[in-house]
PDB file of C-alpha atoms in Angstrom:
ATOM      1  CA  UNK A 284     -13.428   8.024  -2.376  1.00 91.00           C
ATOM      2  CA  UNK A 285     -11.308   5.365  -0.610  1.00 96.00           C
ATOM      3  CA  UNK A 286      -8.543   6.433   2.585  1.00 98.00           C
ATOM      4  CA  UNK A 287      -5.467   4.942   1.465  1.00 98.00           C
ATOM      5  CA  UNK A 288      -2.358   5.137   3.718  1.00 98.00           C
ATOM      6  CA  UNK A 289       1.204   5.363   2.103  1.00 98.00           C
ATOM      7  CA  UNK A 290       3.890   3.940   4.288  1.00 98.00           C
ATOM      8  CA  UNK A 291       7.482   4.827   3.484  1.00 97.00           C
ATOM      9  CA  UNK A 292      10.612   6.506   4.634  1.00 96.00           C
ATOM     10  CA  UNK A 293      11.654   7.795   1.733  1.00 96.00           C
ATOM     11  CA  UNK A 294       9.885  11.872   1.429  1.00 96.00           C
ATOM     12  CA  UNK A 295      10.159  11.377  -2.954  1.00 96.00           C
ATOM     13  CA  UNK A 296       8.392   8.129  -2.601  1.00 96.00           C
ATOM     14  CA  UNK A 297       5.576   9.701  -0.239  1.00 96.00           C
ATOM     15  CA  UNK A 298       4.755  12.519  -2.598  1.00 97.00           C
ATOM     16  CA  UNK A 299       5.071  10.565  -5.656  1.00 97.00           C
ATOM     17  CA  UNK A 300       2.703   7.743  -4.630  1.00 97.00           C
ATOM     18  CA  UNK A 301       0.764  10.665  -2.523  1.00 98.00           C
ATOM     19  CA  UNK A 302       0.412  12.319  -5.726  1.00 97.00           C
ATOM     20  CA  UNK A 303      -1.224   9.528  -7.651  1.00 97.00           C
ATOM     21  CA  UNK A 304      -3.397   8.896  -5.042  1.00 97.00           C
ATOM     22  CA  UNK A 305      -5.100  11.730  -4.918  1.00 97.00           C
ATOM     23  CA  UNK A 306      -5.584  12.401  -9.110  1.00 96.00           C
ATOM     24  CA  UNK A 307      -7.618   9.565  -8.763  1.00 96.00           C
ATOM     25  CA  UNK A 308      -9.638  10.946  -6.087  1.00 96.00           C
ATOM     26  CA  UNK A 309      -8.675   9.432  -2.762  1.00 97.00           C
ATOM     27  CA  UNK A 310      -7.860  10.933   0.426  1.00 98.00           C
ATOM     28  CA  UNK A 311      -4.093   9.902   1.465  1.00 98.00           C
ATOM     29  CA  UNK A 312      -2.603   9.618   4.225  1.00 98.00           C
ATOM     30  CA  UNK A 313       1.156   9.534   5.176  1.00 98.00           C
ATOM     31  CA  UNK A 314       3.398   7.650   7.594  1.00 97.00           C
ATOM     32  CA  UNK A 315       7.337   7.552   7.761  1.00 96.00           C
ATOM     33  CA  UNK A 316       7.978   4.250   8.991  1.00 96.00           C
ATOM     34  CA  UNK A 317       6.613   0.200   9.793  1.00 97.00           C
ATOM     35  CA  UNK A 318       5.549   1.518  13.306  1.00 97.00           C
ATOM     36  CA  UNK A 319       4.233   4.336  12.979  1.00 97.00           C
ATOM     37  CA  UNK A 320       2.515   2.772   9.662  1.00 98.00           C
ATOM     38  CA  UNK A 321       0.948   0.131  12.196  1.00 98.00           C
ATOM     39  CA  UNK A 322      -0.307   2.941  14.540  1.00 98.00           C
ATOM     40  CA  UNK A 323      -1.939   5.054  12.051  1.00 98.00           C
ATOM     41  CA  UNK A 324      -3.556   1.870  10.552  1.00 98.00           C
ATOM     42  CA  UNK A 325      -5.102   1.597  13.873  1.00 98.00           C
ATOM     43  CA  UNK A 326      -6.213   4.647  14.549  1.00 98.00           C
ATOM     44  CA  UNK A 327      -7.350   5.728  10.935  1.00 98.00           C
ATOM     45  CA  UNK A 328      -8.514   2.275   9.543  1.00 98.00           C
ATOM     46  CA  UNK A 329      -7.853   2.826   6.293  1.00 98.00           C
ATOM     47  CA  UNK A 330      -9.464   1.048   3.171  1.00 98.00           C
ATOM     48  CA  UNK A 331      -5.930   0.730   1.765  1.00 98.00           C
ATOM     49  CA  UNK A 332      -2.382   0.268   2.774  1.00 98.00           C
ATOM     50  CA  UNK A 333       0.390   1.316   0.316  1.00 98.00           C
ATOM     51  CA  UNK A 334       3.558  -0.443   2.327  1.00 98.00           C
ATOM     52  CA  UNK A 335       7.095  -0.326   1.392  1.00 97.00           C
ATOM     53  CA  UNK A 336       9.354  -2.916   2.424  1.00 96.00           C
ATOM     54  CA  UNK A 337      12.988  -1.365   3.611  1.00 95.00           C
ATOM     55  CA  UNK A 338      12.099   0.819   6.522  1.00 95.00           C
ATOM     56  CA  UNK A 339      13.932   1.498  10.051  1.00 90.00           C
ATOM     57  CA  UNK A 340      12.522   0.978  13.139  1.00 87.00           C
ATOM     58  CA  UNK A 341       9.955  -1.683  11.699  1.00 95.00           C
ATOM     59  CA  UNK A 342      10.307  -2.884   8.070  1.00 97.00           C
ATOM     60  CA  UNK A 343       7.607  -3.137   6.035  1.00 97.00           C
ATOM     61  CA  UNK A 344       7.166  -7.181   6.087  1.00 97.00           C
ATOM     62  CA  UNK A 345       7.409  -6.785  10.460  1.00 97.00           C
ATOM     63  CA  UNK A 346       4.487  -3.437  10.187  1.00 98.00           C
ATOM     64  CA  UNK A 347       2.437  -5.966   7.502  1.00 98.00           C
ATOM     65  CA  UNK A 348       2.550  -8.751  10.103  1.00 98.00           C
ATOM     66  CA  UNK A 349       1.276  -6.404  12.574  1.00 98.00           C
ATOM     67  CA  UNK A 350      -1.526  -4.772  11.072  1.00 98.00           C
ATOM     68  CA  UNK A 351      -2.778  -8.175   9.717  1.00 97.00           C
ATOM     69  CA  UNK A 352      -2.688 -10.105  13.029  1.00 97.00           C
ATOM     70  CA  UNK A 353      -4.178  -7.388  14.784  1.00 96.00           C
ATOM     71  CA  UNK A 354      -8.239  -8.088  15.015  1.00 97.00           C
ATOM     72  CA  UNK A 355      -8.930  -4.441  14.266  1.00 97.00           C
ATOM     73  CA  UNK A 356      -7.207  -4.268  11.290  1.00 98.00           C
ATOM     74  CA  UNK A 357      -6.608  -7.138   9.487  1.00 97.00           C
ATOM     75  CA  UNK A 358      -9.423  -6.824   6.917  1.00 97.00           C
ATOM     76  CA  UNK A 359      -7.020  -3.669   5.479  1.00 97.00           C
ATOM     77  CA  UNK A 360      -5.520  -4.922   2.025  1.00 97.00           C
ATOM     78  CA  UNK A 361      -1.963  -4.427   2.312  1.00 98.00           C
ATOM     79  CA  UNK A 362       0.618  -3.409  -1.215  1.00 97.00           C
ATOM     80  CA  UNK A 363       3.807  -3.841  -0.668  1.00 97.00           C
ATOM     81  CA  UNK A 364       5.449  -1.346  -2.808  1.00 96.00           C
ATOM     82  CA  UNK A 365       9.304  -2.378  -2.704  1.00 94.00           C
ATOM     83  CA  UNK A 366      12.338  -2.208  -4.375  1.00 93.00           C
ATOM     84  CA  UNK A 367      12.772  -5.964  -3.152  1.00 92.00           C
ATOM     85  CA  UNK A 368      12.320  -7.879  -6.440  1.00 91.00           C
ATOM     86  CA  UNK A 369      13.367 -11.046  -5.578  1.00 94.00           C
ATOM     87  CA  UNK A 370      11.106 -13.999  -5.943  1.00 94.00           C
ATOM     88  CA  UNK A 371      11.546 -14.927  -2.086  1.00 95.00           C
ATOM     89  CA  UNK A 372      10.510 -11.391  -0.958  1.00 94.00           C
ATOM     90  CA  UNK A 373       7.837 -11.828  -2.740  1.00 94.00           C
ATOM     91  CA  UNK A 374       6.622 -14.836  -1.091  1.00 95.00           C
ATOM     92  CA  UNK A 375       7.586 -13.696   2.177  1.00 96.00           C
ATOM     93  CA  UNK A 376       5.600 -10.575   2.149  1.00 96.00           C
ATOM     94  CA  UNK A 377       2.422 -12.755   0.929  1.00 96.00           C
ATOM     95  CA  UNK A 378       2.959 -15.270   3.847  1.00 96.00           C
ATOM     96  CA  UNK A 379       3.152 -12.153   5.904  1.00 96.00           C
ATOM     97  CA  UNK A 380      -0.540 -11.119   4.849  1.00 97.00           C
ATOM     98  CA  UNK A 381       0.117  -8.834   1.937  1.00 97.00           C
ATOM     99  CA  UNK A 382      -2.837  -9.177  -0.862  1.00 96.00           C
ATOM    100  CA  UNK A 383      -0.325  -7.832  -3.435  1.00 96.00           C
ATOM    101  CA  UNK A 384       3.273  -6.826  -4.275  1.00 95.00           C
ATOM    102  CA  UNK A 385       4.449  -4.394  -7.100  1.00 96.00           C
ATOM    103  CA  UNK A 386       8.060  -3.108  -7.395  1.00 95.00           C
ATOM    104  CA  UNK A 387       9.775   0.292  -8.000  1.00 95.00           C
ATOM    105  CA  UNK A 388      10.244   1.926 -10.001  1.00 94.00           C
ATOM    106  CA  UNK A 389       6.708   1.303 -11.033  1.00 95.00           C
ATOM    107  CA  UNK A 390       4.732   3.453 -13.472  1.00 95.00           C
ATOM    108  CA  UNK A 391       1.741   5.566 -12.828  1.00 96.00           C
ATOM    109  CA  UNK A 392      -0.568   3.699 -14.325  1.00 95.00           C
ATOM    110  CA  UNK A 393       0.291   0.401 -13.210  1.00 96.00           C
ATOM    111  CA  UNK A 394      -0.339   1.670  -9.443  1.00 97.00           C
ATOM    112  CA  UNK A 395      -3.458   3.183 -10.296  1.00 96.00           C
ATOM    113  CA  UNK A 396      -4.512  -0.258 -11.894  1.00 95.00           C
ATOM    114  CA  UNK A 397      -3.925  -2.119  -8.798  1.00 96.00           C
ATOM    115  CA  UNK A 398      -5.184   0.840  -6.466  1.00 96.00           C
ATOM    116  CA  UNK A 399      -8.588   0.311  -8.580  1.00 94.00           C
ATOM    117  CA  UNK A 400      -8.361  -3.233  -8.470  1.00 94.00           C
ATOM    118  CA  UNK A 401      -7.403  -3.741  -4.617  1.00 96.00           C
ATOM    119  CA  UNK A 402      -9.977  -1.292  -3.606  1.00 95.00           C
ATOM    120  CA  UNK A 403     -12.892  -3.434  -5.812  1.00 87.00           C
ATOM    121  CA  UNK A 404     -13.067  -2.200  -9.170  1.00 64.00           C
ATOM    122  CA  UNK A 405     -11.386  -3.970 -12.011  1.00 53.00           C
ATOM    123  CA  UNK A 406     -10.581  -0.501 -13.724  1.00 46.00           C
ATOM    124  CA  UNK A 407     -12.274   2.914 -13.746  1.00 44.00           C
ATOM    125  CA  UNK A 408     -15.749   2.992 -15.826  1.00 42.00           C
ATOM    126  CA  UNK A 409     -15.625   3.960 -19.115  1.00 39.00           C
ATOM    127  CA  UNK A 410     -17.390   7.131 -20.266  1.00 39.00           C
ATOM    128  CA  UNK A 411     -21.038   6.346 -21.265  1.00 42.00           C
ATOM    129  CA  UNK A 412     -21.689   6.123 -25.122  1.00 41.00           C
ATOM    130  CA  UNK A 413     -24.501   8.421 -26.555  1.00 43.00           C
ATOM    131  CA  UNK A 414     -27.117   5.528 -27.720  1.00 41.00           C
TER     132      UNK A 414
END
């Protein structure tokens, strides 16, 4: 079971993507904004970060900066999870240390495949065959 921390301001997002998280067995945990996203990194070290993008206080590209300049933290994979589609924000967000970027609305599944694949595995095992 991996700690995965969802960063967003919107309450609908945070349950949604909390909600996914944990049917696949994780433990999540929750911040409301870029800096208070960056302090809980910190203090929880996470094996995860689930960042959105369009956040006051600190936006999600300023809070991924952060967390991977910082020494403690910057071995954290970082999603951004965005409604920014845009081929630049993209790019941005990956110069700003993100190891991925998927946009909303986003299925189920196609989180859970790059939760599983961020965290390690490629997807979850199959059941074993009787032999």
């Amino acid at each position: 079971m991996a700690r995965i921390l969802i960063v967003d301001d919107s309450p609908s997002q945070l349950m949604g993507i909390r909600r996914i998280v944990e049917k696949l067995g994780h433990e999540a945990l929750t911040a409301e904004d870029g800096a208070a996203g960056v302090e809980a990194a910190k203090r929880e070290l996470p094996d995860l970060i689930l960042m959105d993008v369009v956040m006051p206080n600190l936006n999600g590209f300023q809070a991924t900066r952060s967390i991977t300049r910082e020494a403690t933290t910057k071995h954290i994979p970082i999603v951004l999870v965005t409604t920014k589609d845009q081929d630049t924000d993209r790019v941005w967000g990956m110069r700003q240390g993100a190891k991925a970027y998927i946009t909303k609305p986003f299925s189920e599944s196609e989180l859970a495949d790059m939760i599983q694949q961020m965290l390690g595995g490629e997807a979850p095992p199959a059941p074993a065959s009787e032999e």
